């Protein structure tokens, strides 16, 4: 009996894990001149739409001691910056191409996205 | 009016730019210079600028202006904090290792027989493991909880999950043993598992952090190269100023043994200069009046004056720093795949762990719960996403940094990745394979005419006449005479005969230098022409006295470079505007295949030739040129290699910039790329192989969770260490 329950529980948990981590909907936040991103267990907000050809200031504030999040990398803009704890770090981007550009932590574990329109 | 202050929070060259821009935007500010190495900023203004305005401007871009000198050392606190974190990590990992080992001693079958009684006490084990779990291991929860709120999972999630399961189970066993006994399970806690896992993973993290610091050393080294002060001469007075106060046009004195503060031109004196830190060239270079010198290089012998030409972020060193920083921030195409995999990795492992638990519980041997739990924990712990995440970036960081040390500047990770596949290198001839300056190679006096003068005298007469012409060939002849210490004689009745040559009266004799005046047999001249040389004839008193052969000389390292490249199975081409005969002759001397000599190519057609060779999809083509007018060809090639240049155009158009003019650097760049890529492949292979093999093994119940934590810690350390090996490799 307990084996059946555990088996059912296992299947349900697996679906839950799948749903919880993979089926999440990203909300896109529009940024005009500047935007604040909180770095705590990921990037909040993590999907940001920024205007093409204009300079947008992205202010990162890290409140998470996880060493993974120490650096933020905007590889398409060739920017890598270290984010000291509790210090606002500003990155200026002036996109010259449209599309989706990922930004990640130093090890590529946490992801965010810049959508250039 | 001038104001100097400190800026806190700068980490890279782009910070300098951002701050300068913000400061210049303050009304009344004429100029602003920010120095990354010293964290100092200087603004120049027509009137008084309020400190509030400066603070506001700097704060607006995310930094902090500090006017008080004492607190300026606050900048160093960032480093100190990092150091503090490291120390804490060390203390935590060693303490938990010690506590964990005590628990193991008191609970592990076999060795527990030799343990003192108090260590076998479950309540003591509970206290010790709680310290490890919530003091040392608190950081795993700190990282996991906010991530979970964002519906994200990472490395810490796995550790937190795994150790929590073991810990909570053990706590229940200790405090409610009756439940387990009634279910027929032996009431045995697993505090050793949770404590040792945390200890080993923290220890791994500490070692990894220490090693990781070594991967970004190159930038720090480059920044440290900058001089802090300069000795300027203004209005006849000589005094030391801070480096950010040097202005363009300032005359700067550099004494023996000193660092040259800024880029400039020598206006007085001469010296031998060690440029190895910037160009990677180990031999000191002799420089004299009129020669350019690079800031941050070291003046070895003489004292000289230079005129400052480039300061602040326009200097060569600043360009190099920026380029390396940008390259380190870029992503290699190979990493894109890794990124995709790693974003699915952790949740997938959690699902696998759930599956493992279920499988062992349903189908496993008794006690089913214990087997199911320990194997699920082993799966969670053995999975190592960090090794995958670190594999590429650490190798790129070390590789590009190593490149900067040897004068090979790589634009981005993608270029570094492409360069290892190069199959063809096209060299521009003039200035790249050759020195780009014609020089006299042969002087021959015909003996059939019994003149009363020597070969040297003939050269002297020819040079005296040519001294009056402005032709580059003439210049080569004059240079040759000067290098042989021949004194030139005054020439009368100098005349330039267009399309033919020049003539004049030297010592009462009529001397002509130029083309043959009438058709006559000339086997010597023909032979030299076949070697790609330009031949001019010397007539004395209308009689052919001899000839002088002039050629663009090949760089000393050119032949060696071509031969090394062919050993590396890389096809070499030479491209030039010269006529076929000259081009073939030079190609032969260099060891370039006859069919690979592309002669009579107009500058605007070089790009077309590059594209033609690129037509074959498998052929990865590099173009090496001096960068000034080769920009289209450099950009058209898969890998553009700009030689000995720091010009913006060349850097922009090329993928690799070689700071020195040594052709062997082309080989070094390819070597560097091959070695870096090999390191990346080894790292990735290791990271994937490790996970692909060990996760299933853990699922099958073959790995003890404690062993799993050791393996996982070792795996990420080995990746970083492997990247660091790049520093030691001979390139």
CSV table of C-alpha atoms in Angstrom, one decimal, chain B residues 354-554:
chain,number,residue,atom,x,y,z
B,354,UNK,CA,12.5,12.1,-6.8
B,355,UNK,CA,12.5,9.3,-9.3
B,356,UNK,CA,15.4,7.6,-7.4
B,357,UNK,CA,13.6,7.8,-4.2
B,358,UNK,CA,10.4,6.4,-5.6
B,359,UNK,CA,12.2,3.6,-7.5
B,360,UNK,CA,14.2,2.5,-4.5
B,361,UNK,CA,11.2,2.7,-2.2
B,362,UNK,CA,9.0,0.7,-4.6
B,363,UNK,CA,11.5,-1.8,-5.9
B,364,UNK,CA,14.5,-1.7,-3.5
B,365,UNK,CA,15.6,-3.9,-0.7
B,366,UNK,CA,14.6,-3.3,2.9
B,367,UNK,CA,15.0,-1.1,4.7
B,368,UNK,CA,13.4,0.6,1.7
B,369,UNK,CA,13.1,4.1,3.2
B,370,UNK,CA,16.8,4.3,4.2
B,371,UNK,CA,18.0,3.1,0.8
B,372,UNK,CA,15.6,5.4,-1.0
B,373,UNK,CA,16.6,8.4,1.0
B,374,UNK,CA,20.4,7.9,0.9
B,375,UNK,CA,20.4,7.3,-2.8
B,376,UNK,CA,18.2,10.3,-3.6
B,377,UNK,CA,20.5,12.4,-1.5
B,378,UNK,CA,23.5,11.0,-3.4
B,379,UNK,CA,21.9,12.1,-6.7
B,380,UNK,CA,21.2,15.6,-5.4
B,381,UNK,CA,24.7,16.0,-4.1
B,382,UNK,CA,26.8,14.4,-6.9
B,383,UNK,CA,25.3,16.6,-9.6
B,384,UNK,CA,27.6,19.4,-10.3
B,385,UNK,CA,26.3,22.2,-12.4
B,386,UNK,CA,29.2,24.5,-11.3
B,387,UNK,CA,31.7,22.5,-13.3
B,388,UNK,CA,29.7,23.1,-16.4
B,389,UNK,CA,29.2,26.8,-15.7
B,390,UNK,CA,32.9,27.3,-15.0
B,391,UNK,CA,34.3,25.3,-17.9
B,392,UNK,CA,34.2,27.9,-20.6
B,393,UNK,CA,34.4,31.3,-18.8
B,394,UNK,CA,37.4,30.5,-16.7
B,395,UNK,CA,39.4,29.2,-19.7
B,396,UNK,CA,38.4,32.3,-21.7
B,397,UNK,CA,39.5,34.6,-18.8
B,398,UNK,CA,42.9,32.9,-18.5
B,399,UNK,CA,43.4,32.6,-22.2
B,400,UNK,CA,42.7,36.2,-23.1
B,401,UNK,CA,44.8,37.3,-20.1
B,402,UNK,CA,47.7,35.1,-21.2
B,403,UNK,CA,47.3,36.6,-24.7
B,404,UNK,CA,47.7,40.2,-23.3
B,405,UNK,CA,50.9,39.1,-21.6
B,406,UNK,CA,52.5,38.0,-24.9
B,407,UNK,CA,51.1,40.9,-26.9
B,408,UNK,CA,48.2,39.0,-28.5
B,409,UNK,CA,45.0,40.9,-28.0
B,410,UNK,CA,41.9,39.0,-28.7
B,411,UNK,CA,38.7,40.9,-29.5
B,412,UNK,CA,36.2,38.4,-28.1
B,413,UNK,CA,35.7,34.8,-27.2
B,414,UNK,CA,34.2,34.0,-30.6
B,415,UNK,CA,37.4,35.1,-32.3
B,416,UNK,CA,39.4,33.0,-30.0
B,417,UNK,CA,37.2,30.0,-30.8
B,418,UNK,CA,37.4,30.6,-34.6
B,419,UNK,CA,41.2,31.1,-34.6
B,420,UNK,CA,41.9,27.5,-33.6
B,421,UNK,CA,40.3,26.3,-36.8
B,422,UNK,CA,42.4,28.5,-39.1
B,423,UNK,CA,43.4,26.6,-42.2
B,424,UNK,CA,44.8,29.4,-44.3
B,425,UNK,CA,46.7,32.5,-43.5
B,426,UNK,CA,46.9,35.3,-46.1
B,427,UNK,CA,49.8,37.7,-45.4
B,428,UNK,CA,49.9,41.1,-46.8
B,429,UNK,CA,53.4,41.6,-48.2
B,430,UNK,CA,54.5,45.1,-47.6
B,431,UNK,CA,54.9,46.0,-43.9
B,432,UNK,CA,53.8,42.5,-42.8
B,433,UNK,CA,56.2,40.0,-44.3
B,434,UNK,CA,58.6,42.7,-45.3
B,435,UNK,CA,59.8,45.7,-43.4
B,436,UNK,CA,58.0,48.0,-45.8
B,437,UNK,CA,61.1,50.1,-46.4
B,438,UNK,CA,63.3,49.6,-49.4
B,439,UNK,CA,67.0,48.9,-48.6
B,440,UNK,CA,70.1,48.4,-50.7
B,441,UNK,CA,70.9,44.7,-51.0
B,442,UNK,CA,73.7,44.5,-53.6
B,443,UNK,CA,76.3,46.9,-54.9
B,444,UNK,CA,78.2,45.6,-57.9
B,445,UNK,CA,81.0,47.4,-59.7
B,446,UNK,CA,81.6,46.1,-63.2
B,447,UNK,CA,85.2,45.2,-63.6
B,448,UNK,CA,85.3,45.3,-67.4
B,449,UNK,CA,85.8,49.0,-67.2
B,450,UNK,CA,89.0,49.7,-65.5
B,451,UNK,CA,87.9,52.7,-63.4
B,452,UNK,CA,90.2,54.2,-60.8
B,453,UNK,CA,87.8,53.9,-58.0
B,454,UNK,CA,86.4,51.3,-55.6
B,455,UNK,CA,82.9,49.9,-55.1
B,456,UNK,CA,82.5,52.1,-52.0
B,457,UNK,CA,83.5,55.2,-54.0
B,458,UNK,CA,80.9,54.3,-56.6
B,459,UNK,CA,78.3,54.0,-53.9
B,460,UNK,CA,79.4,57.3,-52.5
B,461,UNK,CA,79.1,59.1,-55.8
B,462,UNK,CA,75.6,57.6,-56.4
B,463,UNK,CA,74.5,58.5,-52.9
B,464,UNK,CA,75.8,62.0,-53.3
B,465,UNK,CA,73.6,62.5,-56.4
B,466,UNK,CA,70.6,60.7,-54.9
B,467,UNK,CA,70.8,62.9,-51.8
B,468,UNK,CA,69.2,65.6,-54.0
B,469,UNK,CA,66.3,63.5,-55.1
B,470,UNK,CA,63.3,62.6,-53.1
B,471,UNK,CA,62.7,59.2,-54.5
B,472,UNK,CA,62.4,56.3,-52.0
B,473,UNK,CA,64.9,54.3,-53.9
B,474,UNK,CA,67.3,57.2,-53.7
B,475,UNK,CA,66.7,57.4,-50.0
B,476,UNK,CA,67.7,53.7,-49.7
B,477,UNK,CA,71.0,54.4,-51.5
B,478,UNK,CA,71.8,57.4,-49.2
B,479,UNK,CA,71.0,55.3,-46.2
B,480,UNK,CA,73.3,52.6,-47.3
B,481,UNK,CA,76.1,55.1,-47.8
B,482,UNK,CA,75.5,56.6,-44.4
B,483,UNK,CA,75.5,53.2,-42.7
B,484,UNK,CA,78.9,52.5,-44.3
B,485,UNK,CA,80.1,55.8,-42.9
B,486,UNK,CA,80.8,57.3,-46.4
B,487,UNK,CA,80.9,61.1,-46.5
B,488,UNK,CA,78.7,62.5,-49.3
B,489,UNK,CA,80.1,65.0,-51.7
B,490,UNK,CA,78.5,68.3,-52.9
B,491,UNK,CA,76.9,67.9,-56.3
B,492,UNK,CA,76.8,70.5,-59.0
B,493,UNK,CA,74.3,70.7,-61.9
B,494,UNK,CA,71.9,68.2,-60.3
B,495,UNK,CA,69.2,67.2,-62.8
B,496,UNK,CA,66.3,64.8,-62.5
B,497,UNK,CA,65.4,63.1,-65.8
B,498,UNK,CA,61.7,62.1,-65.5
B,499,UNK,CA,61.2,58.4,-65.9
B,500,UNK,CA,64.9,57.7,-66.2
B,501,UNK,CA,66.9,58.8,-63.2
B,502,UNK,CA,69.1,61.6,-61.8
B,503,UNK,CA,72.5,63.0,-62.7
B,504,UNK,CA,75.0,65.6,-61.5
B,505,UNK,CA,78.6,66.5,-61.4
B,506,UNK,CA,80.5,64.9,-58.5
B,507,UNK,CA,84.2,65.7,-58.0
B,508,UNK,CA,84.3,67.0,-61.6
B,509,UNK,CA,82.9,63.7,-63.0
B,510,UNK,CA,79.4,63.3,-64.5
B,511,UNK,CA,77.5,60.7,-62.6
B,512,UNK,CA,74.1,59.3,-63.6
B,513,UNK,CA,72.0,56.9,-61.5
B,514,UNK,CA,68.9,55.3,-62.9
B,515,UNK,CA,67.6,53.0,-65.7
B,516,UNK,CA,69.9,51.6,-68.3
B,517,UNK,CA,70.7,54.3,-70.9
B,518,UNK,CA,71.0,52.0,-73.8
B,519,UNK,CA,70.4,48.3,-74.4
B,520,UNK,CA,73.4,46.4,-73.4
B,521,UNK,CA,73.9,42.8,-72.1
B,522,UNK,CA,73.4,42.7,-68.4
B,523,UNK,CA,73.3,39.2,-66.9
B,524,UNK,CA,74.0,40.4,-63.4
B,525,UNK,CA,71.1,42.8,-63.4
B,526,UNK,CA,68.7,40.2,-64.8
B,527,UNK,CA,69.7,37.8,-62.1
B,528,UNK,CA,68.9,40.3,-59.4
B,529,UNK,CA,65.6,41.3,-61.0
B,530,UNK,CA,64.6,37.7,-61.0
B,531,UNK,CA,65.2,37.7,-57.2
B,532,UNK,CA,62.5,40.4,-57.0
B,533,UNK,CA,64.9,43.3,-56.6
B,534,UNK,CA,64.8,46.7,-58.3
B,535,UNK,CA,68.1,47.5,-60.1
B,536,UNK,CA,69.5,51.0,-60.7
B,537,UNK,CA,72.6,51.5,-62.8
B,538,UNK,CA,75.4,53.9,-62.2
B,539,UNK,CA,77.1,55.6,-65.1
B,540,UNK,CA,80.3,57.6,-64.6
B,541,UNK,CA,81.3,59.8,-67.5
B,542,UNK,CA,78.6,58.1,-69.6
B,543,UNK,CA,80.1,54.7,-69.1
B,544,UNK,CA,78.3,51.9,-67.2
B,545,UNK,CA,80.2,51.5,-64.0
B,546,UNK,CA,78.0,49.3,-61.9
B,547,UNK,CA,74.7,48.7,-60.4
B,548,UNK,CA,72.8,48.9,-57.1
B,549,UNK,CA,70.0,46.5,-56.3
B,550,UNK,CA,67.3,47.6,-53.9
B,551,UNK,CA,64.6,45.5,-52.4
B,552,UNK,CA,62.1,45.6,-49.6
B,553,UNK,CA,63.8,43.4,-47.1
B,554,UNK,CA,62.1,40.4,-45.6
